[in-house]
Short mmCIF file of C-alpha atoms in Angstrom, two decimals:
data_model
loop_
_atom_site.label_atom_id
_atom_site.label_comp_id
_atom_site.label_asym_id
_atom_site.label_seq_id
_atom_site.Cartn_x
_atom_site.Cartn_y
_atom_site.Cartn_z
CA MET A 1451 7.14 128.27 184.96
CA SER A 1452 7.91 124.60 185.79
CA LYS A 1453 11.44 123.35 186.73
CA ASN A 1454 11.28 121.01 183.59
CA ASN A 1455 10.53 124.06 181.11
CA LEU A 1456 13.40 126.04 183.45
CA GLN A 1457 15.99 123.68 182.25
CA PHE A 1458 15.04 123.40 179.00
CA SER A 1459 15.02 126.94 178.83
CA VAL A 1460 18.46 127.08 180.10
CA LEU A 1461 19.77 124.26 178.08
CA GLU A 1462 18.09 126.16 174.61
CA TYR A 1463 20.43 129.13 175.05
CA ILE A 1464 23.40 127.11 176.36
CA PHE A 1465 23.98 124.41 173.56
CA PRO A 1466 24.08 127.45 170.74
CA LEU A 1467 26.76 129.45 172.60
CA ILE A 1468 28.85 126.38 173.19
CA PHE A 1469 28.51 125.39 169.48
CA PHE A 1470 29.51 129.19 168.42
CA THR A 1471 32.15 129.49 170.76
CA LEU A 1472 33.52 125.94 169.62
CA ILE A 1473 33.62 127.18 165.83
CA ILE A 1474 35.67 130.17 166.88
CA ILE A 1475 38.20 128.60 168.87
CA THR A 1476 38.93 125.53 167.18
CA PRO A 1477 40.63 127.28 164.30
CA VAL A 1478 42.63 129.77 166.38
CA PHE A 1479 44.01 127.09 168.21
CA ALA A 1480 44.73 124.82 165.42
CA GLN A 1481 46.56 127.70 163.82
CA ASN A 1482 48.61 128.10 166.81
CA GLN A 1483 49.48 124.52 166.95
CA LYS A 1484 52.69 122.79 165.26
CA THR A 1485 52.07 119.73 163.69
CA ASP A 1486 54.97 117.29 163.20
CA SER A 1487 55.26 116.20 159.68
CA ASP A 1488 54.61 112.60 158.95
CA TRP A 1489 58.11 110.80 158.49
CA THR A 1490 56.04 107.67 158.27
CA LYS A 1491 55.40 107.99 155.01
CA PRO A 1492 57.87 107.84 151.83
CA LEU A 1493 60.08 110.79 151.68
CA GLU A 1494 61.48 113.32 149.28
CA ASN A 1495 64.66 113.83 148.03
CA CYS A 1496 64.25 117.37 147.99
CA TRP A 1497 68.01 118.06 146.59
CA GLU A 1498 71.18 116.59 146.21
CA TYR A 1499 74.98 118.51 146.00
CA ASN A 1500 77.69 116.10 144.63
CA THR A 1501 81.24 116.07 145.36
CA ARG A 1502 84.00 113.42 146.07
CA GLU A 1503 85.60 115.43 148.32
CA MET A 1504 83.74 114.54 151.51
CA THR A 1505 85.23 113.73 154.98
CA LYS A 1506 84.20 112.66 157.90
CA THR A 1507 83.81 115.87 159.64
CA PRO A 1508 80.30 117.11 160.45
CA LEU A 1509 78.37 119.46 158.30
CA ALA A 1510 77.27 122.62 160.18
CA SER A 1511 74.40 124.60 159.72
CA ASP A 1512 73.03 128.26 160.96
CA ASN A 1513 69.68 126.93 158.98
CA ASN A 1514 70.07 129.48 155.96
CA TYR A 1515 73.40 127.46 154.76
CA ILE A 1516 74.90 124.08 155.19
CA PHE A 1517 78.59 124.39 155.41
CA ILE A 1518 80.28 121.25 154.00
CA PRO A 1519 83.97 120.44 155.09
CA THR A 1520 85.91 118.73 152.04
CA VAL A 1521 89.54 117.92 151.36
CA LYS A 1522 90.51 121.33 150.53
CA SER A 1523 87.98 123.64 151.37
CA ILE A 1524 84.43 124.55 153.00
CA LYS A 1525 81.53 124.80 150.68
CA ALA A 1526 78.22 126.81 152.05
CA VAL A 1527 75.09 125.31 149.81
CA ASN A 1528 71.43 126.86 150.41
CA THR A 1529 69.46 124.94 152.94
CA ASN A 1530 66.34 125.00 150.51
CA ASP A 1531 67.69 123.98 146.96
CA GLY A 1532 71.58 123.02 147.65
CA LYS A 1533 72.68 125.42 145.37
CA LEU A 1534 76.50 126.57 145.95
CA ILE A 1535 76.86 129.97 147.40
CA TRP A 1536 80.54 130.18 148.22
CA GLU A 1537 83.68 127.95 148.59
CA THR A 1538 87.02 129.03 150.58
CA ASP A 1539 90.08 127.34 150.56
CA LEU A 1540 91.49 125.59 153.67
CA ASN A 1541 94.87 126.65 153.36
CA GLY A 1542 95.48 123.66 155.48
CA VAL A 1543 93.90 120.38 156.72
CA LEU A 1544 90.71 120.64 158.78
CA SER A 1545 91.85 119.40 162.42
CA GLY A 1546 88.33 119.56 164.57
CA GLU A 1547 84.90 120.48 163.68
CA ILE A 1548 83.80 123.72 162.58
CA LEU A 1549 81.98 126.16 164.98
CA ILE A 1550 79.28 128.62 164.39
CA LYS A 1551 79.40 131.69 166.41
CA ASP A 1552 77.58 135.10 165.79
CA GLU A 1553 78.00 136.05 162.16
CA PHE A 1554 81.11 133.63 161.76
CA LEU A 1555 82.28 130.14 160.86
CA ILE A 1556 85.46 129.21 163.18
CA PHE A 1557 87.93 126.47 162.46
CA THR A 1558 90.92 125.17 162.67
CA THR A 1559 93.72 124.08 160.22
CA GLU A 1560 97.12 122.71 160.22
CA GLN A 1561 100.16 122.87 157.80
CA MET A 1562 102.30 119.82 158.67
CA GLU A 1563 105.01 120.72 156.45
CA LYS A 1564 105.68 124.28 158.17
CA ASN A 1565 105.05 122.98 161.40
CA ILE A 1566 102.22 125.48 161.89
CA SER A 1567 98.57 126.05 162.56
CA PHE A 1568 95.63 128.56 162.18
CA ILE A 1569 92.22 129.36 163.77
CA THR A 1570 90.45 131.05 160.85
CA PHE A 1571 87.31 132.99 161.27
CA LEU A 1572 85.24 133.15 157.96
CA HIS A 1573 82.14 135.23 157.28
CA ILE A 1574 79.06 133.42 157.23
CA LYS A 1575 77.29 135.02 154.09
CA THR A 1576 80.25 135.74 151.92
CA GLY A 1577 83.00 133.11 153.37
CA ILE A 1578 85.52 135.82 153.27
CA PRO A 1579 88.00 135.30 155.81
CA TYR A 1580 87.57 137.90 158.75
CA LYS A 1581 90.50 136.92 161.41
CA GLN A 1582 93.56 134.27 160.93
CA ILE A 1583 95.35 133.42 164.44
CA SER A 1584 98.46 131.58 164.00
CA LEU A 1585 99.84 129.13 166.39
CA ASN A 1586 103.21 127.08 166.80
CA ILE A 1587 101.13 124.07 168.14
CA TYR A 1588 98.58 121.27 167.02
CA PRO A 1589 95.18 122.27 168.23
CA LEU A 1590 93.14 119.28 168.93
CA ILE A 1591 89.48 121.41 169.97
CA LEU A 1592 88.86 124.81 169.71
CA GLN A 1593 86.33 126.15 171.58
CA THR A 1594 84.65 129.88 172.14
CA VAL A 1595 83.56 131.30 175.58
CA SER A 1596 82.39 135.02 175.63
CA ASP A 1597 85.27 136.97 173.76
CA LYS A 1598 88.00 134.42 174.27
CA THR A 1599 88.81 131.26 171.92
CA ILE A 1600 90.19 128.43 174.23
CA VAL A 1601 92.48 125.96 172.73
CA THR A 1602 93.38 122.64 173.42
CA THR A 1603 96.72 121.10 171.94
CA SER A 1604 98.00 117.52 171.98
CA PHE A 1605 101.13 118.67 173.86
CA ASN A 1606 98.90 119.02 177.22
CA ARG A 1607 98.68 122.70 176.78
CA ILE A 1608 95.61 124.89 177.40
CA ASN A 1609 95.68 128.09 175.58
CA THR A 1610 93.34 130.94 176.34
CA ILE A 1611 93.44 133.68 173.24
CA ASP A 1612 91.89 136.81 173.46
CA THR A 1613 90.07 136.66 170.10
CA ASN A 1614 89.60 140.45 169.25
CA THR A 1615 93.64 141.33 170.19
CA GLU A 1616 95.04 137.66 169.33
CA LYS A 1617 97.30 137.92 172.51
CA ILE A 1618 97.33 135.05 174.45
CA LEU A 1619 96.30 135.11 177.99
CA SER A 1620 97.35 131.83 179.46
CA ASP A 1621 99.07 129.30 178.61
CA ARG A 1622 98.85 125.99 181.03
CA THR A 1623 99.91 122.52 180.90
CA LEU A 1624 97.74 119.84 182.42
CA SER A 1625 99.15 117.22 184.94
CA ASN A 1626 97.99 114.38 182.77
CA LYS A 1627 98.49 113.89 179.17
CA ILE A 1628 95.60 113.90 176.63
CA TYR A 1629 94.52 110.79 175.90
CA SER A 1630 93.38 110.66 172.15
CA LYS A 1631 91.61 112.90 169.42
CA ASP A 1632 89.16 109.65 169.29
CA PHE A 1633 86.43 111.20 172.27
CA PRO A 1634 85.82 114.82 172.94
CA GLU A 1635 88.77 115.46 174.55
CA ASN A 1636 87.34 119.21 175.28
CA LEU A 1637 83.44 119.85 175.69
CA TYR A 1638 81.91 123.26 175.91
CA VAL A 1639 78.68 124.51 177.99
CA PRO A 1640 78.04 127.64 178.78
CA LYS A 1641 80.73 129.33 181.17
CA ILE A 1642 82.67 126.41 181.77
CA VAL A 1643 85.40 124.02 179.81
CA PHE A 1644 85.81 120.67 180.32
CA SER A 1645 88.91 118.84 179.75
CA ILE A 1646 89.75 115.10 179.78
CA SER A 1647 93.21 113.81 180.57
CA ASN A 1648 93.38 110.19 180.99
CA LYS A 1649 91.15 109.11 183.87
CA GLN A 1650 89.93 112.67 184.93
CA ILE A 1651 87.63 115.61 183.78
CA ASP A 1652 89.83 118.63 184.45
CA LYS A 1653 87.62 121.90 185.02
CA PRO A 1654 90.26 124.90 184.14
CA SER A 1655 89.24 128.38 184.25
CA THR A 1656 88.63 130.33 181.05
CA SER A 1657 90.29 133.30 182.37
CA ASP A 1658 93.88 131.98 183.42
CA GLY A 1659 93.81 128.26 183.00
CA LYS A 1660 94.40 127.41 186.43
CA LEU A 1661 92.42 123.87 187.64
CA LEU A 1662 89.55 124.12 189.33
CA GLU A 1663 88.65 121.23 189.94
CA ASN A 1664 88.82 117.28 188.52
CA ILE A 1665 86.69 114.19 188.57
CA ASN A 1666 87.89 110.65 188.82
CA LEU A 1667 86.68 108.42 186.25
CA GLU A 1668 86.22 104.39 185.84
CA ASP A 1669 88.69 104.58 182.72
CA ILE A 1670 89.77 106.47 179.76
CA PRO A 1671 85.75 107.82 178.71
CA SER A 1672 85.08 106.85 174.72
CA TYR A 1673 81.93 109.42 175.11
CA ILE A 1674 81.05 112.16 177.37
CA PHE A 1675 77.77 114.09 177.44
CA ILE A 1676 76.88 117.14 179.56
CA HIS A 1677 72.97 116.70 180.85
CA GLU A 1678 72.23 120.53 180.54
CA GLN A 1679 69.11 119.81 183.13
CA SER A 1680 71.11 118.31 185.68
CA GLY A 1681 74.38 119.44 185.04
CA SER A 1682 75.45 115.66 185.59
CA PHE A 1683 78.29 114.14 183.30
CA ILE A 1684 76.95 111.25 181.34
CA ILE A 1685 80.10 109.10 180.67
CA GLY A 1686 80.43 106.27 178.13
CA TYR A 1687 83.19 103.76 177.90
CA LYS A 1688 84.97 101.01 175.81
CA ASN A 1689 84.20 98.17 177.83
CA GLY A 1690 79.95 99.35 177.52
CA LEU A 1691 79.82 100.73 180.86
CA ILE A 1692 77.73 103.76 181.16
CA THR A 1693 77.39 105.97 184.60
CA SER A 1694 76.07 109.28 185.11
CA ILE A 1695 78.34 111.57 187.61
CA GLU A 1696 77.18 114.92 189.21
CA SER A 1697 79.56 117.62 187.33
CA GLU A 1698 79.58 119.46 191.11
CA GLY A 1699 80.80 116.83 194.14
CA SER A 1700 81.78 114.09 191.77
CA LYS A 1701 78.65 112.16 193.18
CA LYS A 1702 77.83 108.94 190.99
CA ASN A 1703 74.52 108.34 190.50
CA TRP A 1704 74.26 104.92 188.76
CA ASN A 1705 76.03 102.95 186.61
CA LEU A 1706 75.03 100.45 183.89
CA LYS A 1707 76.95 97.96 181.40
CA LEU A 1708 75.80 97.73 177.78
CA GLY A 1709 77.17 95.31 175.18
CA GLY A 1710 79.81 97.29 173.35
CA GLU A 1711 81.36 100.62 173.42
CA ILE A 1712 79.36 103.95 173.67
CA VAL A 1713 79.74 105.70 170.82
CA ASP A 1714 76.46 108.67 171.12
CA ILE A 1715 74.49 109.84 173.74
CA LYS A 1716 71.40 112.24 173.39
CA ASP A 1717 69.00 113.44 175.51
CA PHE A 1718 65.27 112.91 174.69
CA GLU A 1719 62.71 114.24 177.21
CA LYS A 1720 63.19 112.16 180.74
CA ASN A 1721 65.53 109.53 178.78
CA LEU A 1722 68.86 109.15 177.08
CA ILE A 1723 69.23 107.77 173.56
CA VAL A 1724 72.65 105.66 173.27
CA SER A 1725 74.33 104.19 170.74
CA SER A 1726 76.88 101.14 171.34
CA LYS A 1727 79.30 99.32 169.00
CA ASP A 1728 77.03 96.19 169.55
CA ASN A 1729 75.02 97.80 166.99
CA PHE A 1730 72.10 98.70 169.34
CA ILE A 1731 70.37 101.88 169.80
CA TYR A 1732 68.90 101.75 173.60
CA SER A 1733 66.61 103.87 175.56
CA ILE A 1734 67.93 104.54 179.47
CA LYS A 1735 66.07 106.85 181.91
CA THR A 1736 68.20 109.74 182.78
CA GLU A 1737 67.21 109.78 186.29
CA ASN A 1738 68.26 105.89 187.24
CA GLY A 1739 69.77 104.27 184.28
CA GLY A 1740 67.02 102.09 183.84
CA LYS A 1741 66.45 100.36 180.27
CA ASN A 1742 63.48 101.47 178.59
CA TRP A 1743 63.87 99.28 175.16
CA ARG A 1744 66.54 98.61 172.74
CA THR A 1745 66.90 98.19 168.89
CA LYS A 1746 69.30 96.34 166.77
CA MET A 1747 70.94 98.45 163.84
CA PRO A 1748 72.22 97.11 160.64
CA GLY A 1749 75.52 97.91 161.62
CA ARG A 1750 78.17 99.79 163.29
CA ILE A 1751 76.37 103.13 164.21
CA ILE A 1752 77.57 106.18 162.63
CA GLY A 1753 75.48 109.17 163.88
CA ASN A 1754 71.96 109.74 165.02
CA VAL A 1755 69.73 112.72 164.65
CA LEU A 1756 66.34 113.57 166.45
CA ILE A 1757 63.76 114.73 164.32
CA ASN A 1758 60.88 115.18 166.60
CA LYS A 1759 59.13 113.18 169.48
CA GLU A 1760 58.37 110.15 167.25
CA THR A 1761 61.55 109.79 164.97
CA LEU A 1762 64.86 109.31 165.32
CA LEU A 1763 67.01 108.94 161.88
CA SER A 1764 70.32 106.55 162.35
CA LEU A 1765 73.70 105.90 159.95
CA SER A 1766 75.30 102.48 159.99
CA PHE A 1767 78.48 101.31 158.48
CA GLY A 1768 78.21 98.89 155.88
CA SER A 1769 74.33 99.82 155.29
CA GLU A 1770 72.86 101.28 151.93
CA SER A 1771 69.69 102.51 154.17
CA ALA A 1772 69.36 105.12 156.86
CA VAL A 1773 66.49 103.80 159.60
CA LEU A 1774 63.93 105.96 161.18
CA ILE A 1775 62.69 104.64 164.64
CA ASN A 1776 60.07 105.71 167.09
CA PRO A 1777 62.73 107.09 170.22
CA GLN A 1778 59.18 106.47 172.58
CA ASN A 1779 59.30 102.93 171.84
CA GLY A 1780 62.24 102.08 169.57
CA LYS A 1781 60.24 100.31 166.89
CA LEU A 1782 61.11 100.74 163.19
CA ILE A 1783 58.81 103.19 161.40
CA ASN A 1784 60.68 104.04 158.13
CA LYS A 1785 64.04 103.51 155.80
CA LEU A 1786 65.26 105.54 153.16
CA ASN A 1787 67.44 103.35 150.43
CA PHE A 1788 70.27 104.33 148.69
CA GLU A 1789 72.12 103.43 145.71
CA ASP A 1790 74.15 100.10 145.42
CA GLY A 1791 78.00 101.31 146.20
CA THR A 1792 76.74 104.32 148.15
CA TYR A 1793 77.66 104.54 151.77
CA PHE A 1794 77.35 107.36 155.04
CA ILE A 1795 80.46 109.32 155.55
CA SER A 1796 79.38 111.42 159.17
CA PRO A 1797 76.32 111.93 161.10
CA PRO A 1798 73.22 113.65 159.60
CA ILE A 1799 72.05 116.69 160.57
CA TYR A 1800 68.35 117.76 160.83
CA VAL A 1801 67.26 121.74 159.77
CA LYS A 1802 64.12 123.38 158.65
CA ASP A 1803 62.17 119.96 158.48
CA THR A 1804 64.95 118.27 156.41
CA VAL A 1805 67.42 115.89 157.21
CA PHE A 1806 70.85 116.23 155.54
CA ILE A 1807 73.14 112.76 155.15
CA THR A 1808 76.76 112.68 153.64
CA THR A 1809 77.20 109.92 151.54
CA ASN A 1810 80.93 109.06 149.37
CA ASN A 1811 78.78 110.71 146.26
CA GLY A 1812 78.25 114.45 148.22
CA ILE A 1813 75.29 115.32 150.27
CA GLU A 1814 71.38 114.59 150.06
CA ALA A 1815 68.32 116.36 151.76
CA PHE A 1816 65.15 114.16 152.57
CA SER A 1817 62.16 115.45 154.00
CA PRO A 1818 57.95 114.86 153.82
CA ASN A 1819 57.75 118.00 152.54
CA CYS A 1820 60.02 119.04 150.11
CA GLY A 1821 59.19 122.75 149.15
CA LYS A 1822 56.46 123.09 151.68
CA LYS A 1823 58.47 124.05 154.53
CA ASP A 1824 56.42 127.44 155.31
CA GLU A 1825 53.34 125.62 155.70
CA VAL A 1826 54.87 123.20 158.14
CA LEU A 1827 56.78 124.98 160.41
#
């Protein structure tokens, strides 16, 4: 057999084999790939839940339900259709965000006329109270670490409470005054509680409240973000300064000055998505603080939510449109227009391929795939 005939003979057998292999593998490969929904096309209004009792407290979700904090109660509606599941009276005024842990909602309320506060645990599925811990202090921030509940108060105190026995394990007073409720005085990440007092970050022990370490800051922060991969603090200030500081050792990594107060920071791949009161959203390199892009919003930014690698939805005060931009380059890709007289109340949330937007009229759910979530996810 000649050399040319041998080559032809081999190829004659190889090509059908390759073709057959591709036919078998391609569908299996495609089946295992999650395809991002197309948020550039006109979005569907999946459902609306109308109520005039909305507050600025953000929505919460466990994927099955959306938990709506209103003036007098917490409501649970079904994520898929917006139908009311249960409603529970607050027994006071909600004084912080809703936490979700295991099968419970956890939140704090105040009864100003009686000078008393409560930490309440509700069953997620039923809304029935499981436990209520009374406090003679006004809580600012509530956190849970393992079987402990950490409460920071307006009187510079950090209380550690055993969630099961309700016994106060520690009651410590910070050396510096807690400045304001306008920024996150305390932040929870696994195993560590951080509190902000004036121009420093305090790191108290969750077991006895003793101060482990403090980090000095440039000024009183307006926003703090903890970068989970590096463990560093990303600190935003009212003057537009943003800085990266190591959580261990207080080493400063970089500084960057933007045009207005920092109001939101999100992690996106190797970048930070930063919102400022100059009405711009910025993309900044996490490693060195270098700018990638900036995009002008129609007003003061209320909040953003990352939907996927190609979509960021942003809400602004004074605007009747939700703006969708590409976080890779900052370019506008879509808009959601609302009726005249509608305004946004709190940041949006994203659950099960659907974005939930709080307005003065209630909650509205939008998706490119209403009723088709099982096919997409």
